[in-house]
Coordinates of C-alpha atoms in Angstrom, one line a residue:
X1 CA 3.0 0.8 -5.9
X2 CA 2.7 4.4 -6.6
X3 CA 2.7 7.9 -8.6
X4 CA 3.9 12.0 -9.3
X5 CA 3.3 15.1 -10.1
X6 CA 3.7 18.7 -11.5
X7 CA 1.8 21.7 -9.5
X8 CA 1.9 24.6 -11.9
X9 CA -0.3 22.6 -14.5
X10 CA -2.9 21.7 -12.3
X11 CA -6.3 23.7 -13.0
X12 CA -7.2 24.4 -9.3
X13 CA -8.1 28.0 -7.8
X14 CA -5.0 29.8 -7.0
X15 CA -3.9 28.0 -3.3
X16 CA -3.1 30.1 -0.2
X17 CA 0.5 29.4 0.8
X18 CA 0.8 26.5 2.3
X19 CA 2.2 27.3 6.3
X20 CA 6.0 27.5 6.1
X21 CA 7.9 26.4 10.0
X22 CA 9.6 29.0 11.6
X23 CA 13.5 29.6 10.8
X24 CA 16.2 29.2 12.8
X25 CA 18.7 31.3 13.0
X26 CA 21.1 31.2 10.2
X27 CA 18.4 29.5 8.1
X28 CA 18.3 29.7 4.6
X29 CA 16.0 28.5 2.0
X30 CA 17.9 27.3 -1.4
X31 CA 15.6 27.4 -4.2
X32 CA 15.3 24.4 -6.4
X33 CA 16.2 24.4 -10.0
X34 CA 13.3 26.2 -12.6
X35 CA 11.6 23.0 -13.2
X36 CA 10.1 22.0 -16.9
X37 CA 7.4 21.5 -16.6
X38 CA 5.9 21.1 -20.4
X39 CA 3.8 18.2 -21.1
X40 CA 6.7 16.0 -22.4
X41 CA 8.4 16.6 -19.0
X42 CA 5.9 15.4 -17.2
X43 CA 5.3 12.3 -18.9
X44 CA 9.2 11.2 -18.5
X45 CA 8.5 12.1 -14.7
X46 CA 5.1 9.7 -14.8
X47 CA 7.5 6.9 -16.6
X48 CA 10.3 7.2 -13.9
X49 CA 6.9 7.1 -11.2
X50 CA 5.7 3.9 -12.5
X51 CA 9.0 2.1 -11.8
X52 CA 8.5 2.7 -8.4
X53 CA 5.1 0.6 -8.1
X54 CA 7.1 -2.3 -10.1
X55 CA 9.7 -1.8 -7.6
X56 CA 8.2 -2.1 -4.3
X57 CA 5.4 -4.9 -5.9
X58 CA 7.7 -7.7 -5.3
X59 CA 7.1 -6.9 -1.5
X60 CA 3.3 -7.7 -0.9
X61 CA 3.4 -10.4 -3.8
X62 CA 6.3 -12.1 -3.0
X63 CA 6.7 -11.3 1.1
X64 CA 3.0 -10.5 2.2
X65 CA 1.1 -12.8 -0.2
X66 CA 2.7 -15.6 -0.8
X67 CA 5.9 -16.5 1.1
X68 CA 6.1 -14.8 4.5
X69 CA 2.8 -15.8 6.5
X70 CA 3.0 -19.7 5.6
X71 CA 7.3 -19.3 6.3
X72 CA 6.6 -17.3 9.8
X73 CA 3.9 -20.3 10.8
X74 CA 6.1 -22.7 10.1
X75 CA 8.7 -20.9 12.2
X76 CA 6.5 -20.5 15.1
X77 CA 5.0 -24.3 14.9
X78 CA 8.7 -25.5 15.0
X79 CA 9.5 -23.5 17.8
X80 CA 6.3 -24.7 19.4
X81 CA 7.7 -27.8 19.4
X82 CA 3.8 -29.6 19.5
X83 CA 3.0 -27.1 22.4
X84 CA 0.0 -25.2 21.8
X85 CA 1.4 -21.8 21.9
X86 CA 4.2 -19.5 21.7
X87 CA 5.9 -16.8 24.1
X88 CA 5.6 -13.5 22.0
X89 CA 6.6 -10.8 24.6
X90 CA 5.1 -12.6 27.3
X91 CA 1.8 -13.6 26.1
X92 CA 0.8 -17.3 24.6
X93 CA -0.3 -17.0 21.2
X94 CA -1.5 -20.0 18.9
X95 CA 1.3 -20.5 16.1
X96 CA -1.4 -20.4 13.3
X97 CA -2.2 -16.0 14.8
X98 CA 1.0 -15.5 15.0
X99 CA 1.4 -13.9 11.8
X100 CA -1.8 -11.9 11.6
X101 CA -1.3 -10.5 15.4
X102 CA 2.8 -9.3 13.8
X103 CA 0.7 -7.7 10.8
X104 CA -1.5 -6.2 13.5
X105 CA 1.6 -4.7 15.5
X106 CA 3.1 -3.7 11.9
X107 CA -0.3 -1.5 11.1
X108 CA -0.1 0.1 14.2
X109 CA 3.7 1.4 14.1
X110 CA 2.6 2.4 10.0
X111 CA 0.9 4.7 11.7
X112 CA 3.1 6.6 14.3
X113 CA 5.8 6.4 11.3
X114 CA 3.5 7.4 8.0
X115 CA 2.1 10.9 8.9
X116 CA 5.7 11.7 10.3
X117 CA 6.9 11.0 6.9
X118 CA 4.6 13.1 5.2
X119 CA 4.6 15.6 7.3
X120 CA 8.8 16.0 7.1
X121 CA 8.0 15.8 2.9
X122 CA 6.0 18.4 3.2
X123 CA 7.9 21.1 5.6
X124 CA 11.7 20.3 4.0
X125 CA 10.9 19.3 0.3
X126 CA 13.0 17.0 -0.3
X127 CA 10.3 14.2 -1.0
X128 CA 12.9 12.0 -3.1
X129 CA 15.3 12.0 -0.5
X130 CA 12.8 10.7 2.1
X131 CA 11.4 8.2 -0.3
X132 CA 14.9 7.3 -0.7
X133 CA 15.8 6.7 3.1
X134 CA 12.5 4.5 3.6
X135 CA 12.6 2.6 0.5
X136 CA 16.1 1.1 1.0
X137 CA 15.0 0.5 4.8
X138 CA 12.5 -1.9 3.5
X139 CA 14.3 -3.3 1.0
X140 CA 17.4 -3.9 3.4
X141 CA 15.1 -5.3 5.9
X142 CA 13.2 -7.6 3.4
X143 CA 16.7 -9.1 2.0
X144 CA 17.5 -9.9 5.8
X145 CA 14.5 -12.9 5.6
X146 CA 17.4 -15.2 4.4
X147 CA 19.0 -15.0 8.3
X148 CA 15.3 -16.4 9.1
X149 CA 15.8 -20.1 10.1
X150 CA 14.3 -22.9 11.8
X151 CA 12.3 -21.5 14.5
X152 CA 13.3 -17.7 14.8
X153 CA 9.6 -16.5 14.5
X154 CA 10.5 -13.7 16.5
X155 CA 13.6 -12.4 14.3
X156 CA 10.6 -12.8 11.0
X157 CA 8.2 -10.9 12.9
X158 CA 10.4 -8.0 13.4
X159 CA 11.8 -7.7 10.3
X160 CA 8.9 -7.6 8.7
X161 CA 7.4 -4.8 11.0
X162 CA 10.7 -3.1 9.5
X163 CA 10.1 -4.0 6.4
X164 CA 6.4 -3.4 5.9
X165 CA 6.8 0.4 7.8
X166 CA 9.6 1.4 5.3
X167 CA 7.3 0.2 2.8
X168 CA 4.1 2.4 3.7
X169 CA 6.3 5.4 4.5
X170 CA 7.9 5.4 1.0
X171 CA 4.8 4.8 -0.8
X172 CA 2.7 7.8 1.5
X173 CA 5.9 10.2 0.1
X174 CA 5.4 8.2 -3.7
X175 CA 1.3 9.2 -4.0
X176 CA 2.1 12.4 -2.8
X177 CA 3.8 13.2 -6.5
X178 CA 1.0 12.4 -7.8
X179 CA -0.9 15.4 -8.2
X180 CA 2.2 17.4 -8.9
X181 CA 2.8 15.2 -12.1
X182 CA -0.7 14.4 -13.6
X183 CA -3.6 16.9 -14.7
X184 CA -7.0 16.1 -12.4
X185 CA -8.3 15.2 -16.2
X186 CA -5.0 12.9 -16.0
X187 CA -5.1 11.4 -12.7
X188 CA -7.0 8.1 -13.4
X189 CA -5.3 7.3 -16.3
X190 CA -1.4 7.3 -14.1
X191 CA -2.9 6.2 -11.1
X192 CA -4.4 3.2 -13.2
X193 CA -1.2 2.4 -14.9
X194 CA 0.9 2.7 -11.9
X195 CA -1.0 0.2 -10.4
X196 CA -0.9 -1.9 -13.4
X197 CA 2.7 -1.8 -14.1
X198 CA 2.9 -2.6 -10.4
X199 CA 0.9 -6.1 -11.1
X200 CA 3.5 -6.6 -14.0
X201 CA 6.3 -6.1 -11.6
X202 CA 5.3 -8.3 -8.4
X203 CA 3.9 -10.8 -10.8
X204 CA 7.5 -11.5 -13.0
X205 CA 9.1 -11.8 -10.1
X206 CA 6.8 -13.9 -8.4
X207 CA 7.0 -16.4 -11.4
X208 CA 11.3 -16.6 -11.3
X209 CA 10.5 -17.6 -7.8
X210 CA 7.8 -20.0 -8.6
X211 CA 10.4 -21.7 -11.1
X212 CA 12.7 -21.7 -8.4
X213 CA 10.9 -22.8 -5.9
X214 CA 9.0 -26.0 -8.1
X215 CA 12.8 -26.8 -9.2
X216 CA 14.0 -26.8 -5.8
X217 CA 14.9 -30.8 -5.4
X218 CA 16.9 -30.5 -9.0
X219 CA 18.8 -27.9 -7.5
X220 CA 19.6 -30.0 -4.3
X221 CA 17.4 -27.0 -2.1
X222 CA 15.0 -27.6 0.9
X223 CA 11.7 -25.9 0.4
X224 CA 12.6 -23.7 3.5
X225 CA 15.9 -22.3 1.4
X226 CA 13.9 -21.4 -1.3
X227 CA 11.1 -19.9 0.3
X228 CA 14.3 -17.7 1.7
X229 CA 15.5 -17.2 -1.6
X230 CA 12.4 -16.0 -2.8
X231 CA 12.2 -13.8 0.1
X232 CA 15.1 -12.2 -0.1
X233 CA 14.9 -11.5 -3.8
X234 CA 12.1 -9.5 -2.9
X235 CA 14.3 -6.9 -0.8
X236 CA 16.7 -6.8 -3.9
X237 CA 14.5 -6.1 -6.7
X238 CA 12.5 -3.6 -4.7
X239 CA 15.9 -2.0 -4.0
X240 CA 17.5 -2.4 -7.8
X241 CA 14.6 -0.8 -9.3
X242 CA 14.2 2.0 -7.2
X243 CA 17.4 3.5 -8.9
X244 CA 15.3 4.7 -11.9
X245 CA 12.3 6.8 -10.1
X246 CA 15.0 8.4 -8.0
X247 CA 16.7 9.5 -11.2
X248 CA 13.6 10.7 -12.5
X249 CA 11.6 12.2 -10.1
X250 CA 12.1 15.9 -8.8
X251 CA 11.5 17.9 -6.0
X252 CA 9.5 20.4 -6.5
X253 CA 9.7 23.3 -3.2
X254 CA 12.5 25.2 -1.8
X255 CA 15.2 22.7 0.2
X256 CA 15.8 24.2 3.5
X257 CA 19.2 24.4 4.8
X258 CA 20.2 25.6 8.3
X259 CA 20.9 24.4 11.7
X260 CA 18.3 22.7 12.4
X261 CA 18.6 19.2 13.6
X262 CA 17.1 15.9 12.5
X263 CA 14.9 15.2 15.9
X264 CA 14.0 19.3 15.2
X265 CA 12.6 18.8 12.2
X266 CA 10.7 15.5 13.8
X267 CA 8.9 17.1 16.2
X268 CA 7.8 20.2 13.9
X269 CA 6.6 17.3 11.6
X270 CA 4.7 15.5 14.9
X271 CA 3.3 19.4 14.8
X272 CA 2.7 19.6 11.6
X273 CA 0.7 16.3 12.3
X274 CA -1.6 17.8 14.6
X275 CA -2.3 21.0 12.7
X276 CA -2.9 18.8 9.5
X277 CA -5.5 17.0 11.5
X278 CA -7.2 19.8 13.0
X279 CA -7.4 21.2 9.2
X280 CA -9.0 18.1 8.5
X281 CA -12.7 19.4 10.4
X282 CA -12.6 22.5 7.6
X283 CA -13.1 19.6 5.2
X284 CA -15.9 17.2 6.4
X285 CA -16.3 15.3 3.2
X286 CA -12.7 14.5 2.8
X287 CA -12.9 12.9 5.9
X288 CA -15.6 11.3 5.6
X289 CA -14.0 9.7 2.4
X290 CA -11.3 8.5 4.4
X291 CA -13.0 6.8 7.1
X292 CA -15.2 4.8 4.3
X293 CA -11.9 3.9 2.7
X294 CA -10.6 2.9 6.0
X295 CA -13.4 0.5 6.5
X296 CA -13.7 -1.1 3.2
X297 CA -9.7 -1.2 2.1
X298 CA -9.2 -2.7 5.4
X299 CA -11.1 -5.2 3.9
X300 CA -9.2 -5.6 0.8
X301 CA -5.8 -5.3 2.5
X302 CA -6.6 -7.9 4.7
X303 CA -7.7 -11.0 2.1
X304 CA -4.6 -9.8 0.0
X305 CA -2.1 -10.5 3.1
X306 CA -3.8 -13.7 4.1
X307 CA -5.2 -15.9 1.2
X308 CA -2.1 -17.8 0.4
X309 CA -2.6 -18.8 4.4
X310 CA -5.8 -19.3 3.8
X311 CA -4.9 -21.3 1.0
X312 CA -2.6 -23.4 2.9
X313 CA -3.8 -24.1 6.6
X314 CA -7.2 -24.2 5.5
X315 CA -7.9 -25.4 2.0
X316 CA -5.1 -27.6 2.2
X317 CA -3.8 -26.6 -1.2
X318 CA -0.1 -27.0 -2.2
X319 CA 2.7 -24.9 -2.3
X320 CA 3.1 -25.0 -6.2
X321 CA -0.8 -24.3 -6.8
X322 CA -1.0 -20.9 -4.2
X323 CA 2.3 -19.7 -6.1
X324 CA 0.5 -20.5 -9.8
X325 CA -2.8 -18.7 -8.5
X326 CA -0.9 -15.8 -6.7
X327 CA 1.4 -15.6 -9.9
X328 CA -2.3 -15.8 -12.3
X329 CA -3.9 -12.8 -10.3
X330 CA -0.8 -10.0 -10.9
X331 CA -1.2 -10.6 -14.6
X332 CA -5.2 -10.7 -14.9
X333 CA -5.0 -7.8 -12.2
X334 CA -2.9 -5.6 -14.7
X335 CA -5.5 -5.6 -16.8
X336 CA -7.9 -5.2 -14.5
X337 CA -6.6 -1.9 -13.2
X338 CA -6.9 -0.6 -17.2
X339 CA -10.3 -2.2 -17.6
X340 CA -11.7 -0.2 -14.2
X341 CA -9.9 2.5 -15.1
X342 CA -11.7 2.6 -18.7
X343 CA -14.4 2.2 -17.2
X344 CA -14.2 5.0 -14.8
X345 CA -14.0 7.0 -17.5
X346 CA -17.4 5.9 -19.2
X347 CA -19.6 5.7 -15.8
X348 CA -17.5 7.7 -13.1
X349 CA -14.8 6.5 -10.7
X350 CA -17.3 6.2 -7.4
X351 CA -19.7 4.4 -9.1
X352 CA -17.1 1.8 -10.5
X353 CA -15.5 1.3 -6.8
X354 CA -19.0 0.7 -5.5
X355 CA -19.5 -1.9 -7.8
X356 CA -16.3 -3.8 -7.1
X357 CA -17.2 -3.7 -3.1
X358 CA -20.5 -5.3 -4.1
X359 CA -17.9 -7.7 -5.9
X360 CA -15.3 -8.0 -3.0
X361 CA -18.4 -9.2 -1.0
X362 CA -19.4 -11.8 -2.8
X363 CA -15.7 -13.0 -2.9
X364 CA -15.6 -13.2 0.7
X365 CA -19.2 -15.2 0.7
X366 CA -17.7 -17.7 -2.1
X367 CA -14.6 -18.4 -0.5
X368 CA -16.2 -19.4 3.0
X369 CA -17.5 -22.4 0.8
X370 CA -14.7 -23.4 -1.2
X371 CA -13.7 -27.1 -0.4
X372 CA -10.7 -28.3 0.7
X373 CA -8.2 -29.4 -1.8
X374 CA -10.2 -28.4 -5.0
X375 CA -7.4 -26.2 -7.1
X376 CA -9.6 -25.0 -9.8
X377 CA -12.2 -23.2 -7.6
X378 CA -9.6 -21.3 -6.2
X379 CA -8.1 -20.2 -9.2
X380 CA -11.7 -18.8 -10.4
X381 CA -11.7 -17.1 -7.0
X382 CA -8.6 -15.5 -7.6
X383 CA -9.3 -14.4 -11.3
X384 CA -12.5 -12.6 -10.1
X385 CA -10.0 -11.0 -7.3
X386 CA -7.8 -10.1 -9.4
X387 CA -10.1 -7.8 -11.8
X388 CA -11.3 -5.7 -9.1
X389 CA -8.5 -5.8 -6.5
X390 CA -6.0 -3.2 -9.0
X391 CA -9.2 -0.7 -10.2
X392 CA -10.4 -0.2 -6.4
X393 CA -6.9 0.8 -4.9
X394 CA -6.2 2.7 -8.4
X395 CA -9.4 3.9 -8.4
X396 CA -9.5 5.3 -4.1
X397 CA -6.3 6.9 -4.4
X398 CA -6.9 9.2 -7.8
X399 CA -10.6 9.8 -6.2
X400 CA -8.6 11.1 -2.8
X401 CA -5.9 13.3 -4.7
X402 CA -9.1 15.3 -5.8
X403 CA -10.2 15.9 -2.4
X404 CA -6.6 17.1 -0.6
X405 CA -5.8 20.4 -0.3
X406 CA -3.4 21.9 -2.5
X407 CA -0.1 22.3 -0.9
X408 CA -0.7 19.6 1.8
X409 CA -0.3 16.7 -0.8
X410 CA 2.3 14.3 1.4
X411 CA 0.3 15.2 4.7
X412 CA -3.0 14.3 3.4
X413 CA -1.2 10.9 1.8
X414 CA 0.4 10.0 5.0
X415 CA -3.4 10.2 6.4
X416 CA -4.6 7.8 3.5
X417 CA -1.5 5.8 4.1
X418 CA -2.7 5.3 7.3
X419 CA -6.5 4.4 6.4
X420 CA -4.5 1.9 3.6
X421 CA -1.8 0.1 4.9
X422 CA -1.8 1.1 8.6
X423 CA -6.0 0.4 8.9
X424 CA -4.9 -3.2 8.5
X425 CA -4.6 -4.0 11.4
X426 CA -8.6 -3.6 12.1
X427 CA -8.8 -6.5 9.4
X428 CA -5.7 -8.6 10.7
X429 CA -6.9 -8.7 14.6
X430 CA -10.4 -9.3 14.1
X431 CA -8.8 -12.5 12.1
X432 CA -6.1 -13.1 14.6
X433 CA -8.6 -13.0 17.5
X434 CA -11.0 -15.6 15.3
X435 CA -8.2 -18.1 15.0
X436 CA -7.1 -17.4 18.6
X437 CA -10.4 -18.2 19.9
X438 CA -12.1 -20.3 16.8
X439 CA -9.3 -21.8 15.4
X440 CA -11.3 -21.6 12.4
X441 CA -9.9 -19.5 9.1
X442 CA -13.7 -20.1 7.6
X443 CA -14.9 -17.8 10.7
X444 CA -12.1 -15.4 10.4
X445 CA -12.4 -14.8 6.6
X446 CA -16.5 -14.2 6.9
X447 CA -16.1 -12.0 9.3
X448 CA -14.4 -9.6 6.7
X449 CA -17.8 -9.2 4.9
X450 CA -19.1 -6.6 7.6
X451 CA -15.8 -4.1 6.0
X452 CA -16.9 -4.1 2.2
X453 CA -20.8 -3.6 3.2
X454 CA -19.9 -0.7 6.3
X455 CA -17.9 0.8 3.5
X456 CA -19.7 0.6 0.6
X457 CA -22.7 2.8 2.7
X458 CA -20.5 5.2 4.0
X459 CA -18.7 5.7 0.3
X460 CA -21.8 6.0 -1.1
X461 CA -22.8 9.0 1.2
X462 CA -19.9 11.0 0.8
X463 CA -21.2 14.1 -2.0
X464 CA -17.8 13.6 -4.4
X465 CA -18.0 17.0 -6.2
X466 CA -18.9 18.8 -3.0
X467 CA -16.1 17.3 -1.7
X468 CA -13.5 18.2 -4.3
X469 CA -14.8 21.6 -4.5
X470 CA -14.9 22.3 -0.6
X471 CA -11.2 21.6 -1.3
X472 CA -10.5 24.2 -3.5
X473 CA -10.5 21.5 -6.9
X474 CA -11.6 21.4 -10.2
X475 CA -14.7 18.9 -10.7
X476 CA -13.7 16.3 -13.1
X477 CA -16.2 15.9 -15.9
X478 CA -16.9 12.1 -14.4
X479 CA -16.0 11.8 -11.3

C-alpha cells in the first residue's frame, strides 16, 4: 500500500538543490512537462495513488498472510517425506522454519535492492517508470505460485523472495510521492486513506478467494489447486490495478537522457546510497526515528506474515475459519486506519502510535494463551489487530515524511523501506530460530513482545518537532 505528492505546494523553507550526478558526455537533461499543480490536480493524483495500495494489498493478504506460509509448509513436509528436516542449500532445516528462515533471506535481499531503488528514483526521475518495472516483477513472480506443486518448497521460496523484493522496491518508490502530492497539514489524512483503501482492496479479494476456496469440492478442486488459485490471483490483481496509478501519477524532475548505461546509473545509485547515509548523521533525530520504527514495525510485520501459521500449526484452527478471520481484519482495519487517523488529529500522531504499541503488546501476551481449537477468541484477537495494525503503519510513515529532507524523498523512503519490510527479518529469525530449536510457535510469538516495548521507549524519546525542524520542515499544528 502506498501514496504521492506535489513539491511546489509544500510550506517548507526554500531547499538547497538537491546534488545532481555528474554528466556524461553528450548528456542532456529533458525537462518534464509544466506540471498543474492546483489543488484539484493534486487530488486526482492522490486518487490514482490510492489505487496503488489496493493494488499491491492482495499480496500480503492473500500471499504473506494467509496462503503462502501454510502452502510452503506443506510443500516442505511433503518433500520431507516424515524425515525431520529438509536440504535448503546445504543446511537441515525443520519443515515447520522453513518459511520464516525464506522470509528472513527475503528481508535481507529487500535491503541490498530497496535503497538501490530509491536512490535511481531519485538521480533519473523517472519514479513511475521504476515503480512500473518492480511492480510487474512482483506481480509476475506472485502469478508463478500456480507452477508450485507437491513438494517444490524450494521453487515457493524463491519466488517469493522475488516477489516480496519487487514488492518493497515499488512501494519505497510509491511513499516517496507522497510528500510531492499532499500538504504536511494533508499528509495524515492520504496516508490514512491509502492505507485504508489498501485494507478494502486485500480484503475483497481475499473473500472471492475464501468463496473459492470453501466451494472447492463443488467445483471438483483439491484444496492445494485452490490455494494455487488464490495465489496466483494475487499476482494478477496486483498487476491489473496498477494500470490506473501509472496513468495518474507524474514525474515530477528533469528525465535524463544520455549515454549512460543501466549498471552506470546502478553504481552512482549504490553512491548515492552511501552519501544518503552519511547525510543521515546531520539529522540525529530522523535517525533515531528510524531505528525505533525498525524495532517496533519489525514487530508488527512479523505477527502480520505469520498468524495464519500460527493459526494453523499451532491453534489447530481450520482453513475456512483463518480465511474468515484474515478476511474480518482488512474490513475492521479500514476503519481503523480512519479512526487513528481522526484521532491523530485530536491528540497528535506520536502519541496515538504509542498507544497502539502498548496495544500491540498486549496482543502478543493474549495470544500466547489462546487455546487450541477455540475460533471465537481468535476472531476477538484479530478485531483488536485489526484497529491498530492500519493507524500505526499509516500513522509511522506520514510522521517520517515530516522528518526527510526535501529533495531526498525516494532515498530517505528506501531507508524506511528497509526499517519496514526489510527489518523483518529481525522478527522472522528470532521466530525461525525458536521453532528450530523449541519447536514451539507459543515461545516464538512471546518472544515478539521485547520489539513493541524496545520500541515504544526509543519512539517516545525521539523530540518530533525538533526533528522535523532539524530537517528543514514545517511543524504541524499536532504532530
Amino acid at each position: 500500500m502506498a501514496p504521492a505528492h506535489a513539491r511546489a505546494v509544500l510550506t517548507r523553507r526554500p531547499p538547497s538543490p538537491p546534488p545532481r550526478p555528474p554528466r556524461r558526455p553528450g548528456a542532456t537533461m529533458t525537462a518534464p512537462a509544466a506540471l498543474d499543480d492546483t489543488p484539484a490536480a493534486r487530488k486526482r493524483e492522490q486518487r490514482g495513488w490510492y489505487w496503488y495500495d489496493w493494488a499491491n494489498s492482495a499480496f500480503p493478504t492473500t500471499v504473506m498472510t494467509v496462503f503462502l506460509g501454510p502452502y510452503l509448509t506443506t510443500a516442505a513436509e511433503t518433500a520431507a517425506a516424515g524425515r525431520a528436516y529438509v536440504d535448503v542449500l546445504g543446511l537441515d532445516v525443520r519443515p515447520s522454519a522453513y518459511y520464516s528462515f525464506v522470509v528472513g533471506v527475503a528481508a535481507v535481499v529487500q535491503i541490498i535492492v530497496m535503497p538501490v531503488a530509491g536512490a535511481l528514483a531519485d538521480h533519473t526521475g523517472r519514479k513511475r517508470e521504476l515503480m512500473t518495472l518492480f511492480a510487474y516483477l512482483g506481480a509476475g513472480a506472485t502469478l508463478c505460485f500456480w507452477f508450485v506443486t507437491g513438494g517444490a518448497y524450494l521453487l515457493g521460496g524463491l519466488l517469493f523472495v522475488v516477489g516480496n523484493v519487487g514488492f518493497a522496491a515499488a512501494f519505497v518508490i510509491y511513499n516517496s510521492f507522497l510528500p510531492e502530492i499532499s500538504t504536511p497539514a494533508d499528509r495524515d489524512r492520504v496516508s490514512a486513506r491509502g492505507w485504508g483503501f489498501g485494507y478494502l482492496g486485500g480484503g475483497l479479494l481475499l473473500a472471492i478467494n475464501l468463496a473459492l476456496f470453501l466451494q472447492a469440492d463443488a467445483l471438483g478442486l483439491e484444496s492445494a489447486t485452490a490455494a494455487r488459485i488464490a495465489l496466483a490471483s494475487a499476482g494478477l490483481w496486483w498487476g491489473g490495478f496498477t494500470i490506473i496509478p501509472l496513468l495518474r501519477l507524474r514525474n515530477r524532475r528533469a528525465l535524463a537522457r544520455g549515454s549512460e548505461t543501466a549498471g552506470q546509473a546502478v553504481g552512482r545509485s549504490f553512491r548515492q546510497l552511501g552519501r544518503t547515509i552519511r547525510d543521515l548523521r546531520r539529522y540525529p533525530l530522523t535517525l533515531a526515528f528510524l531505528v525505533a520504527y525498525l524495532i517496533y514495525n519489525d514487530g508488527v510485520q512479523t505477527v502480520i506474515a505469520f498468524s495464519a501459521t500460527y493459526a494453523d500449526q499451532e491453534l489447530k484452527l481450520p482453513q475456512e475459519v483463518r480465511i474468515g478471520a484474515i478476511l474480518m481484519v482488512q474490513f475492521v482495519a479500514f476503519g481503523g486506519a480512519l479512526l487513528l487517523g481522526r484521532m491523530a488529529r485530536s491528540f497528535g500522531t506520536k502519541r496515538v502510535v504509542l498507544g497502539a504499541l502498548v496495544a500491540w503488546t498486549a496482543v502478543v501476551a493474549v495470544a500466547y494463551f489462546l487455546p487450541q481449537g477455540a475460533a471465537l477468541p481468535f476472531f476477538a484477537l484479530g478485531a483488536a489487530i485489526a484497529i491498530v495494525m492500519g493507524g500505526t503503519q499509516a500513522l509511522s510513515r506520514s510522521m517520517f515524511s515530516h522528518v526527510i529532507p526535501a529533495g531526498k524523498e525516494a532515498e530517505y523512503y528506501s531507508l524506511y523501506e528497509i526499517s519496514d519490510k526489510g527489518s523483518t527479518f529481525l522478527g522472522s529469525f528470532t521466530l525461525g530460530l525458536a521453532l528450530q530449536y523449541t519447536g514451539s510457535y507459543r515461545l516464538g510469538i512471546m518472544s515478539l513482545m521485547i520489539f513493541f516495548v524496545v520500541g515504544f521507549v526509543l519512539l517516545a524519546l525521539v523530540n518530533l518537532p525538533k526533528a522535523i525542524r532539524a530537517a528543514g520542515n514545517e511543524v504541524p499544528e499536532r504532530i
